[in-house]
C-alpha positions as a printed NumPy array, in Angstrom:
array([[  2.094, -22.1  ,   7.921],
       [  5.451, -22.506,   9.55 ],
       [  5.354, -19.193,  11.331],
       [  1.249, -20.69 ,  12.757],
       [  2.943, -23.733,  13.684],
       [  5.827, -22.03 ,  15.882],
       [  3.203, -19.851,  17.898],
       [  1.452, -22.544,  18.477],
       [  4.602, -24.194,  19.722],
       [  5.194, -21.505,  21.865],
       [  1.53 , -20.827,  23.4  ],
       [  1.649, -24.712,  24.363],
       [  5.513, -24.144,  25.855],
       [  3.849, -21.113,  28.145],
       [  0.799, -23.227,  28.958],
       [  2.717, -25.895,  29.882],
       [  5.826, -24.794,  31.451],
       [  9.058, -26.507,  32.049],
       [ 12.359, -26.113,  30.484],
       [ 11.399, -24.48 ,  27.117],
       [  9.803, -21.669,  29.346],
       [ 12.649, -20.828,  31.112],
       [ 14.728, -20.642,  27.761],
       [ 12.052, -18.47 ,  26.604],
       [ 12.897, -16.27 ,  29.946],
       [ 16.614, -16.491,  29.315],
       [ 15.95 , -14.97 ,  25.504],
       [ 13.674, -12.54 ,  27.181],
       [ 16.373, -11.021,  29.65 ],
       [ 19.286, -11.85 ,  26.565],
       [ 17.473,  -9.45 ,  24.842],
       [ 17.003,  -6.689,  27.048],
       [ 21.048,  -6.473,  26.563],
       [ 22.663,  -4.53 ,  23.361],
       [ 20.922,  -5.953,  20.449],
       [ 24.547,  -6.221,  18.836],
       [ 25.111,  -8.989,  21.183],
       [ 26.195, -12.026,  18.822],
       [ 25.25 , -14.583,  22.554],
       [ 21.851, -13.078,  22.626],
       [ 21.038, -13.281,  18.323],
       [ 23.026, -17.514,  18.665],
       [ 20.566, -18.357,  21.195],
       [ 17.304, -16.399,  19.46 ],
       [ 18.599, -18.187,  16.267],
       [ 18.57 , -21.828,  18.023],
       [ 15.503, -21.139,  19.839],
       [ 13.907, -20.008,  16.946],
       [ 14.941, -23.204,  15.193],
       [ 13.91 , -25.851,  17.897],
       [ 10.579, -24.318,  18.353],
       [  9.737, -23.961,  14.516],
       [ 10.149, -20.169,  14.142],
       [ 10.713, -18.165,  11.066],
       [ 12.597, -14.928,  13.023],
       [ 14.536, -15.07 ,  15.95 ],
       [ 13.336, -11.773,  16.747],
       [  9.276, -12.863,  17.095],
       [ 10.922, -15.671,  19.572],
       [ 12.166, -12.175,  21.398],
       [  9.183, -10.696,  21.434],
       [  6.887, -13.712,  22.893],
       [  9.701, -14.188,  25.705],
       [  9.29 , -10.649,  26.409],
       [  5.75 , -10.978,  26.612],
       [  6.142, -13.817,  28.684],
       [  8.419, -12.152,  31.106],
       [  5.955,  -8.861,  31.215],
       [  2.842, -11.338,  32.128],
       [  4.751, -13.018,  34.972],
       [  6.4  ,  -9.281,  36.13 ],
       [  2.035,  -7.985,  35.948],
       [  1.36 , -11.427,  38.03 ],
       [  3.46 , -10.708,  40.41 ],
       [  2.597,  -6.812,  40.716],
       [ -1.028,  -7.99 ,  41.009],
       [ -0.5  , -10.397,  43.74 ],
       [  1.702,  -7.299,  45.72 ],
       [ -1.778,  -5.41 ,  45.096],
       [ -3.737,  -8.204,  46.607],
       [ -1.842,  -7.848,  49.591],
       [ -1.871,  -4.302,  49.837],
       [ -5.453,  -3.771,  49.512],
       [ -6.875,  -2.16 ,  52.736],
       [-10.327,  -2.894,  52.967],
       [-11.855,   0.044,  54.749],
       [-16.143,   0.272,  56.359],
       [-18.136,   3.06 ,  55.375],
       [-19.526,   1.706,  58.987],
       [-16.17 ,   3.179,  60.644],
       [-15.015,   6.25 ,  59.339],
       [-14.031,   8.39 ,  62.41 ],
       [-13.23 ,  11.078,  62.842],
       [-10.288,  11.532,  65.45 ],
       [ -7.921,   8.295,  66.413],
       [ -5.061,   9.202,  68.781],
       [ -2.447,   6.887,  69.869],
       [ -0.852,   7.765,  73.642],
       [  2.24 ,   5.416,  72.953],
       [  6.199,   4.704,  73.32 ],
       [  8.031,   4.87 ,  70.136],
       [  9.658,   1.954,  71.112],
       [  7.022,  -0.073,  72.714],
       [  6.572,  -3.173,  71.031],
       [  2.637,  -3.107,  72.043],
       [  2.108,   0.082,  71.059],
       [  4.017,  -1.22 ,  67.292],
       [  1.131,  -3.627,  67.246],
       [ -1.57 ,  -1.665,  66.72 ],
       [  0.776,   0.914,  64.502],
       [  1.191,  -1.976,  62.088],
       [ -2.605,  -2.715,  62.074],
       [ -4.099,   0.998,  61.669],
       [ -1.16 ,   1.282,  58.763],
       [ -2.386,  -1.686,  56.806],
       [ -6.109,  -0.459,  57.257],
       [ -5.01 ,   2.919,  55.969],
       [ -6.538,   4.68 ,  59.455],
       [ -4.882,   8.312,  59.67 ],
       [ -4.035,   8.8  ,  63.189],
       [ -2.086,  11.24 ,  65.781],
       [  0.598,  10.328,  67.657],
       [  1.026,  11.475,  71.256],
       [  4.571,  10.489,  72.559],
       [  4.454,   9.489,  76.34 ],
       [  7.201,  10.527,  78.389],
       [  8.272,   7.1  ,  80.123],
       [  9.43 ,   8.873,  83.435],
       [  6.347,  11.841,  84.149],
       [  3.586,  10.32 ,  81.871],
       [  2.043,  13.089,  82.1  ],
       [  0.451,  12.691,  78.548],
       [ -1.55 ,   9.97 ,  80.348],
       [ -2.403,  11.854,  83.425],
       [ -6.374,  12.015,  82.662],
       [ -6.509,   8.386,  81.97 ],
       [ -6.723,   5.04 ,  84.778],
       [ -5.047,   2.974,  83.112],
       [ -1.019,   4.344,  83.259],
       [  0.077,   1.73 ,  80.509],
       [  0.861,   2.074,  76.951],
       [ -0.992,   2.129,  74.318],
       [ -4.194,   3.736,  74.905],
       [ -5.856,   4.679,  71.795],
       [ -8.939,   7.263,  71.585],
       [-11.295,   6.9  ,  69.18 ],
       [-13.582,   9.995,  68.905],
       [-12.941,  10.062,  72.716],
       [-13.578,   6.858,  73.151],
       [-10.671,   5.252,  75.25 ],
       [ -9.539,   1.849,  74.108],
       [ -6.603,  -0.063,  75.826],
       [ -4.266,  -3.368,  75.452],
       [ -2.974,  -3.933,  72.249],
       [ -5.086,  -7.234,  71.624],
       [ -8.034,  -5.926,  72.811],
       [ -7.928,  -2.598,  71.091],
       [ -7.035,  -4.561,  67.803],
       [-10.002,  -6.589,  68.323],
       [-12.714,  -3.95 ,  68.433],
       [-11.164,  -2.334,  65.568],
       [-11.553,  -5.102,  63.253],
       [-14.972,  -5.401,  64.356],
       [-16.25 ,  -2.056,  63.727],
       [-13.691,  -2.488,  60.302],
       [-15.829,  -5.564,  59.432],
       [-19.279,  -5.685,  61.347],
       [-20.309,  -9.253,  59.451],
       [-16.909, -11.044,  60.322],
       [-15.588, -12.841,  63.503],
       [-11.883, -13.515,  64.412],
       [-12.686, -17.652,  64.511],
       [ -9.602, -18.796,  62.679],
       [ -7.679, -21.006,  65.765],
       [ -4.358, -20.709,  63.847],
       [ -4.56 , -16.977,  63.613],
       [ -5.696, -16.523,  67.429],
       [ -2.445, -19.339,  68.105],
       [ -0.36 , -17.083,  66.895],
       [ -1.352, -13.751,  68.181],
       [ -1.464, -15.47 ,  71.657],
       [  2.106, -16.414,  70.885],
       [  3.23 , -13.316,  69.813],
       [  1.92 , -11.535,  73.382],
       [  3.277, -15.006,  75.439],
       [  6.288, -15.391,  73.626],
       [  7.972, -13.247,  70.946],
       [  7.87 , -10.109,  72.791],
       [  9.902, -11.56 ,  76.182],
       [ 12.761, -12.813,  73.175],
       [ 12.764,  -8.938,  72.264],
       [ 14.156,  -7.374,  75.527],
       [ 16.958,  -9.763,  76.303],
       [ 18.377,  -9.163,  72.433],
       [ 18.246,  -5.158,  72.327],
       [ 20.023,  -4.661,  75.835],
       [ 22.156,  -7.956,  75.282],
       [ 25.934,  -6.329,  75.331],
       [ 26.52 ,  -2.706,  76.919],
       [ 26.514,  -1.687,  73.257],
       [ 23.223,  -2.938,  72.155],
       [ 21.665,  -1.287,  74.787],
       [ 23.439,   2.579,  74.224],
       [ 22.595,   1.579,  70.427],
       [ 18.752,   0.994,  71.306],
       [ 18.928,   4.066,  73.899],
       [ 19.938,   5.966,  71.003],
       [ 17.036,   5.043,  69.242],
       [ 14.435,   5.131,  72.132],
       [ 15.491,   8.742,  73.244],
       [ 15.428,   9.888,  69.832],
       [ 12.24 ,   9.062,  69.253],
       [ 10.901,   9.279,  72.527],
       [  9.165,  12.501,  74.587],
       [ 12.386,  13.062,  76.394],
       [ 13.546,  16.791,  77.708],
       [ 16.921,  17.48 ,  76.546],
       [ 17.811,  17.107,  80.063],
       [ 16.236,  14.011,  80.458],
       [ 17.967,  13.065,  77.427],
       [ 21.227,  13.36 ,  78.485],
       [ 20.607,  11.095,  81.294],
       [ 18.137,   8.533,  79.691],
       [ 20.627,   7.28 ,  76.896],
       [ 23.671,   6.151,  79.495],
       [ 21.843,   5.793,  82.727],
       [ 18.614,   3.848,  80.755],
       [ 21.24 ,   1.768,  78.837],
       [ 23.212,   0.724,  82.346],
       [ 19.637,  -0.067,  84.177],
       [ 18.195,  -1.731,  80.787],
       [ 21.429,  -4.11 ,  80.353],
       [ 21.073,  -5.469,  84.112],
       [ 17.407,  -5.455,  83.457],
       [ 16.89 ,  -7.704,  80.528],
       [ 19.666, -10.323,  82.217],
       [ 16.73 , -10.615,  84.83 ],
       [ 14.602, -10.941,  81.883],
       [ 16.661, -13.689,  80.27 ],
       [ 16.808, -15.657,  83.415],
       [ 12.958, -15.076,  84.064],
       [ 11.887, -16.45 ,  80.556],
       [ 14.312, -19.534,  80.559],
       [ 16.746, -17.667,  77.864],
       [ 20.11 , -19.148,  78.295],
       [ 21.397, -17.225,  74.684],
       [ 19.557, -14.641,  73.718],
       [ 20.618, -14.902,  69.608],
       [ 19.77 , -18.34 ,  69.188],
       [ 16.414, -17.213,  71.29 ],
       [ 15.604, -15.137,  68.58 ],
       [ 16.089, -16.795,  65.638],
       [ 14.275, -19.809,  66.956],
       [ 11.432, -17.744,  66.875],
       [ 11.849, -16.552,  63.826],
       [ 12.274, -19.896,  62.152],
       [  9.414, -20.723,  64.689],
       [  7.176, -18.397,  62.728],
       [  8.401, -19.104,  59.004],
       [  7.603, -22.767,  59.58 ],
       [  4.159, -21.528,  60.435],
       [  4.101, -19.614,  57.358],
       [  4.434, -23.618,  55.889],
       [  4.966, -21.752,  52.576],
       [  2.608, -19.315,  52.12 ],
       [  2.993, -15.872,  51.262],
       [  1.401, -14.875,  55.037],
       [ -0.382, -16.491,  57.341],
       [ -3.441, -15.247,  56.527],
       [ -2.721, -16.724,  52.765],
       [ -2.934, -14.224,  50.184],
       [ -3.252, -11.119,  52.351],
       [ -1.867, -10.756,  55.952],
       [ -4.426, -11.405,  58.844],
       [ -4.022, -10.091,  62.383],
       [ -1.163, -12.777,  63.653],
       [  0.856, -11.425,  60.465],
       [  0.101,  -8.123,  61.485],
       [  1.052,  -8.468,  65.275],
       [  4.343,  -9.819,  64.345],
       [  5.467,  -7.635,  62.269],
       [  4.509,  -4.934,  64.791],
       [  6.748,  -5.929,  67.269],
       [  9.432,  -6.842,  65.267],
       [  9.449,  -3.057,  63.05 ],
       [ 11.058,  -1.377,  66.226],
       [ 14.139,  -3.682,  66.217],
       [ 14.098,  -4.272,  62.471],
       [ 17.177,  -1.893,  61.903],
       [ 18.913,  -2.402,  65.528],
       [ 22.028,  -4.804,  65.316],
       [ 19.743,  -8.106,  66.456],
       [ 17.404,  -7.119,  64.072],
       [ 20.014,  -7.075,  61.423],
       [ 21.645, -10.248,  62.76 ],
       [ 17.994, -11.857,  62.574],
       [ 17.569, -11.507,  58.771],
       [ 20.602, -12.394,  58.044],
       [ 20.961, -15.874,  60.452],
       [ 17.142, -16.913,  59.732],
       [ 14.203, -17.123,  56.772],
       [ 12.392, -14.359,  57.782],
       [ 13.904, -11.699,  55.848],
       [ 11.355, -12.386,  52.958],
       [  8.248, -12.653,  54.155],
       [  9.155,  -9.33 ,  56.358],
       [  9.635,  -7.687,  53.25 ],
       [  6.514,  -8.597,  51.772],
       [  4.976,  -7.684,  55.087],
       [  6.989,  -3.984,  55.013],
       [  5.291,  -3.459,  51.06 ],
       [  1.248,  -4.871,  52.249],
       [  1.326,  -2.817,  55.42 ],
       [  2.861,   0.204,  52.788],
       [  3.267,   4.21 ,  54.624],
       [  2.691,   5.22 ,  57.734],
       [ -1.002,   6.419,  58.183],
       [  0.406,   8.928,  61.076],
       [ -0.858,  12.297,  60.929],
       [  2.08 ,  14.461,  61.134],
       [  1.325,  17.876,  63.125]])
């Protein structure tokens, strides 16, 4: 009878909550530690004792149970987010994106056919012939093809993929098309001024951008220095132009800008990431591992929900030729 007593002790305590849960949790993770730990049998014995329980040890194994359910909650709500609805309506058969590795635009609609799981081809435009563009009107990254079809502007190319994606839905939520709008008007201007801020910051993201970029090597040699120089001058006019009088404090302002949006939710499409999550974590993926990028996560909030944003939008769906 005591030992039906305790459990029912117990199932009330994890029904419940509150402080004899998190003792429960505290058992739990004693326990996982040598079992010839006198600290970890005291407080089973005491636990055991306050909540009515015959063993110590069966107060061990609830905990642990306890601990594994919240561990599968949590894994379940990462799956939530990571689901990647796909239409039998779109299936097609050849998407090609003419972009520049480190266009922030071009990120955009990276991040959104990675999170739909849409297996596409890469065609890197070199910035100075654009030749890769040469059959096309429009001479701006990205263009994306779609069984030939030629789709351009990030926004609008996102837009009629989420149609075909979902045929009975319409983008009508006024927060989410606030903060896409914001993201085109406001967060991308922040971006320039902070990559090309010091001489260094600029070689750093010249680094990057010819490395990635469809350079020759001797258009290499010259794009890193002579790209950095121009870039550096460049975003000062940028800075100036936008009303940026410190680019840092710039930045993380819009970062806290955008976690206050958040207004505690997981994303700010709730449960799962909508198309304003989406866009800004698209243009903020190419600067993620440059020195503002760093300094960002580690001055602001937004390390977090990037992170959860990094594990929903999951691997690249680039087809590697």
């Amino acid at each position: 009878m005591r030992r039906v007593n305790g459990l029912a002790t117990v199932g009330r305590a994890l029904t419940c909550g509150g402080a004899v849960e998190k003792r429960l949790a505290q058992a739990a993770l004693m326990s996982t530690c040598s079992s010839s730990s006198s600290n970890s049998h005291i407080f089973s014995q005491k636990l055991a004792d306050r909540l009515g329980l015959s063993r110590p040890s069966l107060v061990r194994r609830v905990a642990g149970t306890m601990l594994f359910s919240v561990a599968a909650s949590s894994m379940a709500q990462d799956a939530l987010a990571k689901e990647k609805p796909r239409s039998e309506k779109f299936l097609p058969k050849e998407v090609v994106l003419y972009q520049y590795e480190a266009c922030p635009f071009c990120n955009k609609v990276k991040a959104f056919l990675d999170y739909y799981s849409i297996p596409y081809k890469i065609v890197e435009v070199n910035p100075i012939s654009k030749k890769e563009i040469k059959w096309s009107d429009y001479k701006k990254v990205p263009i994306l093809k779609v069984d030939g079809e030629q789709m351009v502007d990030s926004s609008d190319i996102i837009d009629k993929l989420f149609h075909r994606i979902n045929p009975d839905s319409s983008i009508r939520d006024g927060e989410e098309k606030k903060w896409r709008e914001w993201v085109d008007n406001h967060l991308v201007h922040v971006l320039s001024p902070n990559i090309y801020r010091s001489t260094s910051e600029a070689l750093e993201s010249f680094d990057y951008i010819t490395t990635h970029g469809n350079f020759s090597f001797t258009e290499r040699l010259g794009a890193k220095y002579a790209g950095a120089a121009a870039m550096y001058f460049v975003s000062k006019k940028l800075k100036k132009k936008h009303n940026i009088t410190d680019e840092r404090a710039a930045l993380y302002e819009a970062a806290e800008t955008w976690v206050d949006a958040l207004n505690g939710r997981h994303y700010l499409g709730g449960s799962k990431p909508n198309l304003a999550d989406l866009a800004v974590f698209g243009v903020l993926r190419p600067i993620r591992y440059l020195t503002s990028g760093k300094d960002m996560v580690e001055h602001t909030r937004i390390g977090e929900w990037y992170g959860r944003m990094e594990n929903a939008v999951g691997e690249s769906a680039r087809i590697k030729e």
